[in-house]
Amino acid sequence: MSLLFSPLTIRSVTLRNRLWVSPMCMYSAIEGVPQEWHHTHLAQFASGGAGLIVAEATAVVPEGRISPRDTGLWNDAQRDAWTPIVDAVHARGARIGVQLAHAGRKASTWWPWAEERGSVPAARGGWGTVAPSAIAFEGFDAPEALDEAGIAEVVEAFASATRRALDAGFDVLEIHGAHGYLLHEFLSPLSNHRDDEYGGSLENRARLLLEVTEAVRRVAGDGVPVFVRISATDHAPGGFTPDEAAVVAEWAVAHGADLIDVSSGGLVAHQHIEVHPGYQVPLADAVRQGGRIPSSAVGLLTDGAQAEAVLAEGAADAIFAGREWLRDPHFGLRAAHELGDEVAWPDQYLRARWR
């Protein structure tokens, strides 16, 4: 059996393989409640052979949504709507996680196919945003800097959303600390100009992420895996660096995280990214620190052989993919076929397995 299709056990959860679906926003919720679209969208990946499916960035408070159409877990109606989606994934043999998120200064924006761009005005359903410092993302409205009481409320919101996620049946929890959203904004000196215990040194800038990680772990208990997604570089001068990311990853594991989901960018509009197949794999490798810190790789990983090579080289412990699953919801079955692996197919699809 390939490494890609070998099982991986994290705490009390065994994942049937290491080819996973990245959280991808669908911008199709109503008042934070996932819809039939989410049910079909996520369940199809389980039929297609994914080991783990992580549902999209799901806001822990209403003002933490990227757009008015984002999913949430700040109330029980949202929790109850997630439950049948979780059940559908389980019925197809896969595990499912949810990415708990707060969009910070990048909240209250239009969804990608809207005619408008930038911040949604209050008259059209938008809201004021918050951040570590009152520094706007280019083209967006300026946020309000969080005070210490506001920071404490953010931590409590992640804890409350964790409880609802567990009640809905999610197997894995991921904390979104990447792509320019609130926790990443605290990590980067480009967006964090604070002079209190949440700004300045790397230890201070990481404080909120670590407090959130501790809170999520406390509610999750000992059996549930907790992942942390980070952007390991801002791809911009003066920003968060891979060396800092490796240190923060180690701290996150010490505070209760089980795996670091390594991505990059998203903090500033002037970032410069050289995109090519597997372009973020070296970042996962650096964060992994020779295997001391469990990590996953993501970024233009599009076939079984390529994903297997990343694992065989020791650059990561698992593979997240996004767009390739959108192009082919049966990417897992295809990758297994490419590698010559024998994996379980849905009975309904067996006629297509061999010829």
CSV table of C-alpha atoms in Angstrom, one decimal:
chain,number,residue,atom,x,y,z
A,1,MET,CA,0.0,0.0,0.0
A,2,SER,CA,1.2,3.5,-0.8
A,3,LEU,CA,1.8,6.0,2.0
A,4,LEU,CA,-1.0,8.2,0.6
A,5,PHE,CA,-3.6,5.4,1.2
A,6,SER,CA,-2.3,4.1,4.5
A,7,PRO,CA,-4.4,5.0,7.5
A,8,LEU,CA,-3.5,7.7,10.0
A,9,THR,CA,-4.6,7.7,13.6
A,10,ILE,CA,-4.7,11.0,15.5
A,11,ARG,CA,-5.8,10.7,19.1
A,12,SER,CA,-9.0,8.6,19.0
A,13,VAL,CA,-9.8,9.2,15.3
A,14,THR,CA,-8.5,6.9,12.5
A,15,LEU,CA,-8.5,8.4,9.0
A,16,ARG,CA,-8.7,5.8,6.2
A,17,ASN,CA,-6.1,7.6,4.1
A,18,ARG,CA,-4.0,10.7,4.0
A,19,LEU,CA,-5.6,12.4,0.9
A,20,TRP,CA,-7.9,15.1,2.4
A,21,VAL,CA,-10.3,17.8,1.2
A,22,SER,CA,-9.3,21.3,2.1
A,23,PRO,CA,-11.9,23.7,3.5
A,24,MET,CA,-13.3,25.7,0.6
A,25,CYS,CA,-15.9,28.5,1.1
A,26,MET,CA,-19.1,28.0,-0.9
A,27,TYR,CA,-20.7,31.3,-0.1
A,28,SER,CA,-24.1,29.6,-0.1
A,29,ALA,CA,-25.3,29.7,3.5
A,30,ILE,CA,-28.3,31.6,4.8
A,31,GLU,CA,-27.8,33.4,8.1
A,32,GLY,CA,-24.9,31.1,8.7
A,33,VAL,CA,-27.0,27.9,8.2
A,34,PRO,CA,-25.5,25.4,5.7
A,35,GLN,CA,-27.9,24.4,2.9
A,36,GLU,CA,-28.6,21.4,0.6
A,37,TRP,CA,-25.7,22.6,-1.5
A,38,HIS,CA,-23.3,21.9,1.4
A,39,HIS,CA,-24.8,18.5,2.0
A,40,THR,CA,-24.3,17.4,-1.6
A,41,HIS,CA,-21.0,19.2,-2.0
A,42,LEU,CA,-19.3,17.6,1.0
A,43,ALA,CA,-20.9,14.1,0.9
A,44,GLN,CA,-19.7,13.6,-2.7
A,45,PHE,CA,-16.0,13.7,-1.6
A,46,ALA,CA,-16.7,10.9,0.8
A,47,SER,CA,-18.0,8.8,-2.0
A,48,GLY,CA,-15.0,9.8,-4.0
A,49,GLY,CA,-12.5,8.3,-1.6
A,50,ALA,CA,-11.4,11.2,0.7
A,51,GLY,CA,-10.0,10.2,4.1
A,52,LEU,CA,-11.0,13.5,5.7
A,53,ILE,CA,-13.2,16.3,4.5
A,54,VAL,CA,-12.8,19.7,6.3
A,55,ALA,CA,-15.9,21.9,5.9
A,56,GLU,CA,-15.3,25.5,4.9
A,57,ALA,CA,-14.3,28.4,7.1
A,58,THR,CA,-17.2,28.6,9.6
A,59,ALA,CA,-17.5,31.7,11.6
A,60,VAL,CA,-17.6,31.6,15.4
A,61,VAL,CA,-19.5,34.9,15.6
A,62,PRO,CA,-21.7,36.7,13.0
A,63,GLU,CA,-19.1,39.5,12.5
A,64,GLY,CA,-16.4,36.8,11.8
A,65,ARG,CA,-17.9,35.8,8.5
A,66,ILE,CA,-15.9,36.5,5.4
A,67,SER,CA,-19.2,37.4,3.6
A,68,PRO,CA,-22.9,37.4,4.5
A,69,ARG,CA,-23.1,34.0,2.8
A,70,ASP,CA,-20.7,32.2,5.0
A,71,THR,CA,-21.5,29.3,7.3
A,72,GLY,CA,-21.5,29.6,11.1
A,73,LEU,CA,-21.5,27.8,14.4
A,74,TRP,CA,-22.6,30.6,16.7
A,75,ASN,CA,-26.1,29.2,17.3
A,76,ASP,CA,-27.9,25.9,17.7
A,77,ALA,CA,-29.8,26.2,14.4
A,78,GLN,CA,-26.5,26.1,12.6
A,79,ARG,CA,-25.4,23.2,14.7
A,80,ASP,CA,-28.5,21.2,13.9
A,81,ALA,CA,-28.2,21.9,10.1
A,82,TRP,CA,-24.6,20.6,10.2
A,83,THR,CA,-25.6,17.3,11.8
A,84,PRO,CA,-27.2,15.6,8.7
A,85,ILE,CA,-24.2,16.7,6.6
A,86,VAL,CA,-21.8,15.1,9.1
A,87,ASP,CA,-24.0,11.9,9.1
A,88,ALA,CA,-23.9,11.7,5.3
A,89,VAL,CA,-20.1,11.8,5.2
A,90,HIS,CA,-19.9,9.2,7.9
A,91,ALA,CA,-22.3,6.9,6.1
A,92,ARG,CA,-19.9,7.0,3.1
A,93,GLY,CA,-16.9,5.9,5.2
A,94,ALA,CA,-15.0,9.2,5.6
A,95,ARG,CA,-14.3,11.5,8.5
A,96,ILE,CA,-15.3,15.1,8.6
A,97,GLY,CA,-13.9,18.2,10.3
A,98,VAL,CA,-14.8,21.9,10.4
A,99,GLN,CA,-12.6,24.9,10.1
A,100,LEU,CA,-13.5,27.4,12.9
A,101,ALA,CA,-12.8,30.9,11.8
A,102,HIS,CA,-12.9,34.6,12.4
A,103,ALA,CA,-12.3,36.8,9.3
A,104,GLY,CA,-11.1,39.9,11.2
A,105,ARG,CA,-10.5,42.9,8.9
A,106,LYS,CA,-11.3,40.7,5.9
A,107,ALA,CA,-14.9,40.2,7.0
A,108,SER,CA,-18.1,41.7,5.6
A,109,THR,CA,-16.9,41.4,2.0
A,110,TRP,CA,-18.8,40.4,-1.2
A,111,TRP,CA,-18.7,36.8,-2.3
A,112,PRO,CA,-16.5,36.1,-5.4
A,113,TRP,CA,-19.2,36.1,-8.1
A,114,ALA,CA,-21.0,39.3,-6.8
A,115,GLU,CA,-20.9,42.2,-9.1
A,116,GLU,CA,-19.4,44.4,-6.4
A,117,ARG,CA,-16.0,44.2,-4.7
A,118,GLY,CA,-14.7,45.3,-1.4
A,119,SER,CA,-16.6,45.7,1.9
A,120,VAL,CA,-20.4,45.2,2.0
A,121,PRO,CA,-22.0,48.4,3.2
A,122,ALA,CA,-24.3,48.3,6.3
A,123,ALA,CA,-27.3,49.2,4.2
A,124,ARG,CA,-26.8,46.0,2.2
A,125,GLY,CA,-26.2,43.6,5.1
A,126,GLY,CA,-22.6,44.4,6.0
A,127,TRP,CA,-21.1,45.2,9.4
A,128,GLY,CA,-18.1,46.7,11.1
A,129,THR,CA,-14.9,44.6,11.3
A,130,VAL,CA,-12.3,44.1,14.0
A,131,ALA,CA,-8.5,43.4,13.9
A,132,PRO,CA,-5.4,43.6,16.1
A,133,SER,CA,-4.8,47.2,14.8
A,134,ALA,CA,-7.0,49.7,12.9
A,135,ILE,CA,-5.2,49.0,9.6
A,136,ALA,CA,-7.4,48.2,6.6
A,137,PHE,CA,-6.8,45.5,4.1
A,138,GLU,CA,-6.3,47.3,0.7
A,139,GLY,CA,-9.7,48.2,-0.7
A,140,PHE,CA,-11.7,47.3,2.4
A,141,ASP,CA,-13.1,49.4,5.2
A,142,ALA,CA,-10.9,50.1,8.2
A,143,PRO,CA,-11.4,47.8,11.1
A,144,GLU,CA,-11.7,48.7,14.8
A,145,ALA,CA,-8.8,47.5,17.0
A,146,LEU,CA,-9.8,44.9,19.5
A,147,ASP,CA,-9.4,45.8,23.1
A,148,GLU,CA,-8.6,43.1,25.7
A,149,ALA,CA,-12.3,42.5,26.5
A,150,GLY,CA,-12.9,41.9,22.8
A,151,ILE,CA,-10.0,39.5,22.5
A,152,ALA,CA,-11.4,37.5,25.5
A,153,GLU,CA,-14.7,37.3,23.7
A,154,VAL,CA,-13.0,35.9,20.6
A,155,VAL,CA,-11.4,33.1,22.6
A,156,GLU,CA,-14.8,32.3,24.2
A,157,ALA,CA,-16.5,32.3,20.8
A,158,PHE,CA,-14.1,29.7,19.5
A,159,ALA,CA,-14.7,27.6,22.6
A,160,SER,CA,-18.5,27.8,22.2
A,161,ALA,CA,-18.3,27.0,18.5
A,162,THR,CA,-16.2,24.0,19.4
A,163,ARG,CA,-18.9,22.6,21.7
A,164,ARG,CA,-21.5,23.0,18.9
A,165,ALA,CA,-19.2,21.3,16.4
A,166,LEU,CA,-18.8,18.3,18.7
A,167,ASP,CA,-22.5,18.2,19.3
A,168,ALA,CA,-23.0,18.1,15.5
A,169,GLY,CA,-20.7,15.1,15.3
A,170,PHE,CA,-17.6,16.6,13.6
A,171,ASP,CA,-14.5,14.3,14.1
A,172,VAL,CA,-11.8,16.9,13.7
A,173,LEU,CA,-11.5,20.6,14.5
A,174,GLU,CA,-9.4,23.0,12.6
A,175,ILE,CA,-8.5,26.5,13.8
A,176,HIS,CA,-8.1,29.0,10.9
A,177,GLY,CA,-4.9,31.0,11.6
A,178,ALA,CA,-4.1,31.6,7.9
A,179,HIS,CA,-4.9,33.6,4.8
A,180,GLY,CA,-5.1,37.1,6.4
A,181,TYR,CA,-7.9,36.4,8.8
A,182,LEU,CA,-8.0,37.5,12.4
A,183,LEU,CA,-5.6,35.0,14.0
A,184,HIS,CA,-3.1,35.5,11.1
A,185,GLU,CA,-3.5,39.3,11.5
A,186,PHE,CA,-2.3,39.0,15.0
A,187,LEU,CA,0.7,36.9,13.9
A,188,SER,CA,2.0,39.2,11.3
A,189,PRO,CA,3.9,42.5,12.1
A,190,LEU,CA,2.4,43.9,8.9
A,191,SER,CA,-1.1,44.0,10.4
A,192,ASN,CA,-0.3,43.9,14.2
A,193,HIS,CA,1.1,47.2,15.5
A,194,ARG,CA,0.0,46.7,19.1
A,195,ASP,CA,2.2,47.7,22.0
A,196,ASP,CA,0.5,45.5,24.6
A,197,GLU,CA,0.9,41.8,25.4
A,198,TYR,CA,-0.7,40.9,22.1
A,199,GLY,CA,1.8,42.8,19.9
A,200,GLY,CA,5.5,43.3,19.3
A,201,SER,CA,7.5,40.1,19.9
A,202,LEU,CA,6.6,36.9,18.2
A,203,GLU,CA,5.5,35.4,21.6
A,204,ASN,CA,3.1,38.3,22.0
A,205,ARG,CA,1.8,38.1,18.4
A,206,ALA,CA,1.2,34.4,18.8
A,207,ARG,CA,-0.6,34.8,22.1
A,208,LEU,CA,-4.2,34.9,20.7
A,209,LEU,CA,-3.6,31.9,18.5
A,210,LEU,CA,-2.3,29.9,21.4
A,211,GLU,CA,-5.1,31.0,23.7
A,212,VAL,CA,-7.6,29.9,21.1
A,213,THR,CA,-5.8,26.6,20.7
A,214,GLU,CA,-5.9,26.0,24.4
A,215,ALA,CA,-9.6,26.9,24.6
A,216,VAL,CA,-10.5,24.6,21.7
A,217,ARG,CA,-8.5,21.7,23.2
A,218,ARG,CA,-10.1,22.2,26.6
A,219,VAL,CA,-13.6,21.8,25.2
A,220,ALA,CA,-12.6,19.1,22.7
A,221,GLY,CA,-11.1,16.9,25.4
A,222,ASP,CA,-8.4,14.3,24.9
A,223,GLY,CA,-9.9,12.3,22.0
A,224,VAL,CA,-10.6,14.8,19.3
A,225,PRO,CA,-7.9,15.9,16.9
A,226,VAL,CA,-7.2,19.7,16.7
A,227,PHE,CA,-5.5,21.1,13.6
A,228,VAL,CA,-4.2,24.6,13.2
A,229,ARG,CA,-3.9,26.1,9.7
A,230,ILE,CA,-1.2,28.8,9.3
A,231,SER,CA,0.2,30.9,6.5
A,232,ALA,CA,3.9,30.1,6.9
A,233,THR,CA,4.9,33.2,5.0
A,234,ASP,CA,3.2,36.5,4.0
A,235,HIS,CA,5.1,36.6,0.7
A,236,ALA,CA,5.8,40.2,1.5
A,237,PRO,CA,8.8,42.1,3.0
A,238,GLY,CA,8.6,42.6,6.7
A,239,GLY,CA,5.9,40.0,7.2
A,240,PHE,CA,5.5,36.7,9.0
A,241,THR,CA,8.3,34.3,8.0
A,242,PRO,CA,8.8,30.5,7.6
A,243,ASP,CA,11.3,30.6,10.6
A,244,GLU,CA,8.6,32.3,12.7
A,245,ALA,CA,6.0,29.8,11.5
A,246,ALA,CA,8.2,26.9,12.6
A,247,VAL,CA,8.4,28.3,16.1
A,248,VAL,CA,4.7,29.1,16.3
A,249,ALA,CA,3.9,25.6,15.1
A,250,GLU,CA,5.9,24.1,17.9
A,251,TRP,CA,4.1,26.3,20.4
A,252,ALA,CA,0.7,25.4,19.0
A,253,VAL,CA,1.5,21.7,19.4
A,254,ALA,CA,2.6,22.4,23.0
A,255,HIS,CA,-0.8,24.1,23.6
A,256,GLY,CA,-2.9,21.2,22.3
A,257,ALA,CA,-2.7,21.1,18.5
A,258,ASP,CA,-2.1,17.8,16.8
A,259,LEU,CA,-1.2,18.8,13.3
A,260,ILE,CA,-0.3,22.0,11.5
A,261,ASP,CA,-2.0,22.6,8.1
A,262,VAL,CA,0.6,24.6,6.2
A,263,SER,CA,-0.5,27.2,3.6
A,264,SER,CA,0.7,30.7,2.8
A,265,GLY,CA,-0.2,34.3,1.9
A,266,GLY,CA,-3.5,36.1,2.1
A,267,LEU,CA,-2.5,38.9,4.5
A,268,VAL,CA,-1.7,41.8,2.1
A,269,ALA,CA,-2.7,42.7,-1.4
A,270,HIS,CA,0.9,43.4,-2.4
A,271,GLN,CA,2.0,39.8,-1.7
A,272,HIS,CA,4.2,38.2,-4.4
A,273,ILE,CA,3.7,34.4,-4.9
A,274,GLU,CA,5.5,32.3,-7.4
A,275,VAL,CA,2.9,29.6,-8.0
A,276,HIS,CA,3.9,26.2,-9.4
A,277,PRO,CA,2.9,22.6,-8.7
A,278,GLY,CA,3.7,21.8,-5.0
A,279,TYR,CA,4.9,25.4,-4.4
A,280,GLN,CA,3.9,25.3,-0.7
A,281,VAL,CA,5.4,21.8,0.1
A,282,PRO,CA,8.8,23.3,1.2
A,283,LEU,CA,6.9,25.3,3.8
A,284,ALA,CA,5.2,22.2,5.2
A,285,ASP,CA,8.6,20.5,5.3
A,286,ALA,CA,10.1,23.5,7.2
A,287,VAL,CA,7.3,23.6,9.7
A,288,ARG,CA,7.5,19.8,10.1
A,289,GLN,CA,11.1,20.1,11.4
A,290,GLY,CA,12.2,16.7,10.4
A,291,GLY,CA,9.1,15.0,11.6
A,292,ARG,CA,8.9,16.6,15.1
A,293,ILE,CA,5.8,18.6,14.2
A,294,PRO,CA,3.0,16.7,12.3
A,295,SER,CA,2.1,18.7,9.3
A,296,SER,CA,0.0,18.6,6.1
A,297,ALA,CA,0.9,20.0,2.7
A,298,VAL,CA,-1.4,21.8,0.2
A,299,GLY,CA,-1.0,23.8,-3.0
A,300,LEU,CA,-1.4,22.6,-6.6
A,301,LEU,CA,-1.2,18.9,-5.6
A,302,THR,CA,-3.2,17.3,-8.4
A,303,ASP,CA,-2.3,13.6,-8.9
A,304,GLY,CA,-1.6,10.5,-6.9
A,305,ALA,CA,2.1,10.2,-7.8
A,306,GLN,CA,2.8,13.8,-6.9
A,307,ALA,CA,1.0,13.5,-3.5
A,308,GLU,CA,2.8,10.2,-2.8
A,309,ALA,CA,6.2,11.7,-3.5
A,310,VAL,CA,5.5,14.5,-0.9
A,311,LEU,CA,4.9,11.9,1.8
A,312,ALA,CA,7.7,9.6,0.7
A,313,GLU,CA,10.2,12.5,0.9
A,314,GLY,CA,9.1,13.2,4.4
A,315,ALA,CA,7.9,16.7,3.7
A,316,ALA,CA,4.4,16.1,5.3
A,317,ASP,CA,2.3,13.6,7.0
A,318,ALA,CA,-0.8,14.2,4.9
A,319,ILE,CA,-2.0,15.9,1.8
A,320,PHE,CA,-4.8,18.5,1.6
A,321,ALA,CA,-6.1,19.4,-1.9
A,322,GLY,CA,-8.8,21.9,-2.9
A,323,ARG,CA,-9.4,22.7,-6.5
A,324,GLU,CA,-8.6,19.2,-7.7
A,325,TRP,CA,-11.5,17.9,-5.7
A,326,LEU,CA,-13.7,20.5,-7.3
A,327,ARG,CA,-12.6,19.4,-10.7
A,328,ASP,CA,-12.9,15.7,-9.8
A,329,PRO,CA,-15.0,14.8,-6.7
A,330,HIS,CA,-13.6,11.3,-7.1
A,331,PHE,CA,-10.0,12.4,-6.9
A,332,GLY,CA,-9.4,9.8,-4.1
A,333,LEU,CA,-10.5,6.9,-6.2
A,334,ARG,CA,-8.6,8.1,-9.2
A,335,ALA,CA,-5.4,8.6,-7.2
A,336,ALA,CA,-5.7,5.2,-5.7
A,337,HIS,CA,-6.0,3.7,-9.2
A,338,GLU,CA,-3.0,5.7,-10.4
A,339,LEU,CA,-0.9,4.2,-7.5
A,340,GLY,CA,-2.2,0.7,-7.9
A,341,ASP,CA,-3.8,0.7,-4.5
A,342,GLU,CA,-6.8,-1.5,-3.5
A,343,VAL,CA,-9.2,0.8,-1.7
A,344,ALA,CA,-12.9,0.5,-0.8
A,345,TRP,CA,-15.2,1.8,-3.5
A,346,PRO,CA,-18.9,2.5,-3.0
A,347,ASP,CA,-20.8,-0.6,-4.0
A,348,GLN,CA,-22.8,1.6,-6.5
A,349,TYR,CA,-19.6,2.5,-8.3
A,350,LEU,CA,-17.9,-1.0,-8.5
A,351,ARG,CA,-18.8,-1.5,-12.1
A,352,ALA,CA,-16.3,1.3,-13.0
A,353,ARG,CA,-13.5,0.0,-10.8
A,354,TRP,CA,-11.7,-2.3,-13.2
A,355,ARG,CA,-12.5,-1.3,-16.7
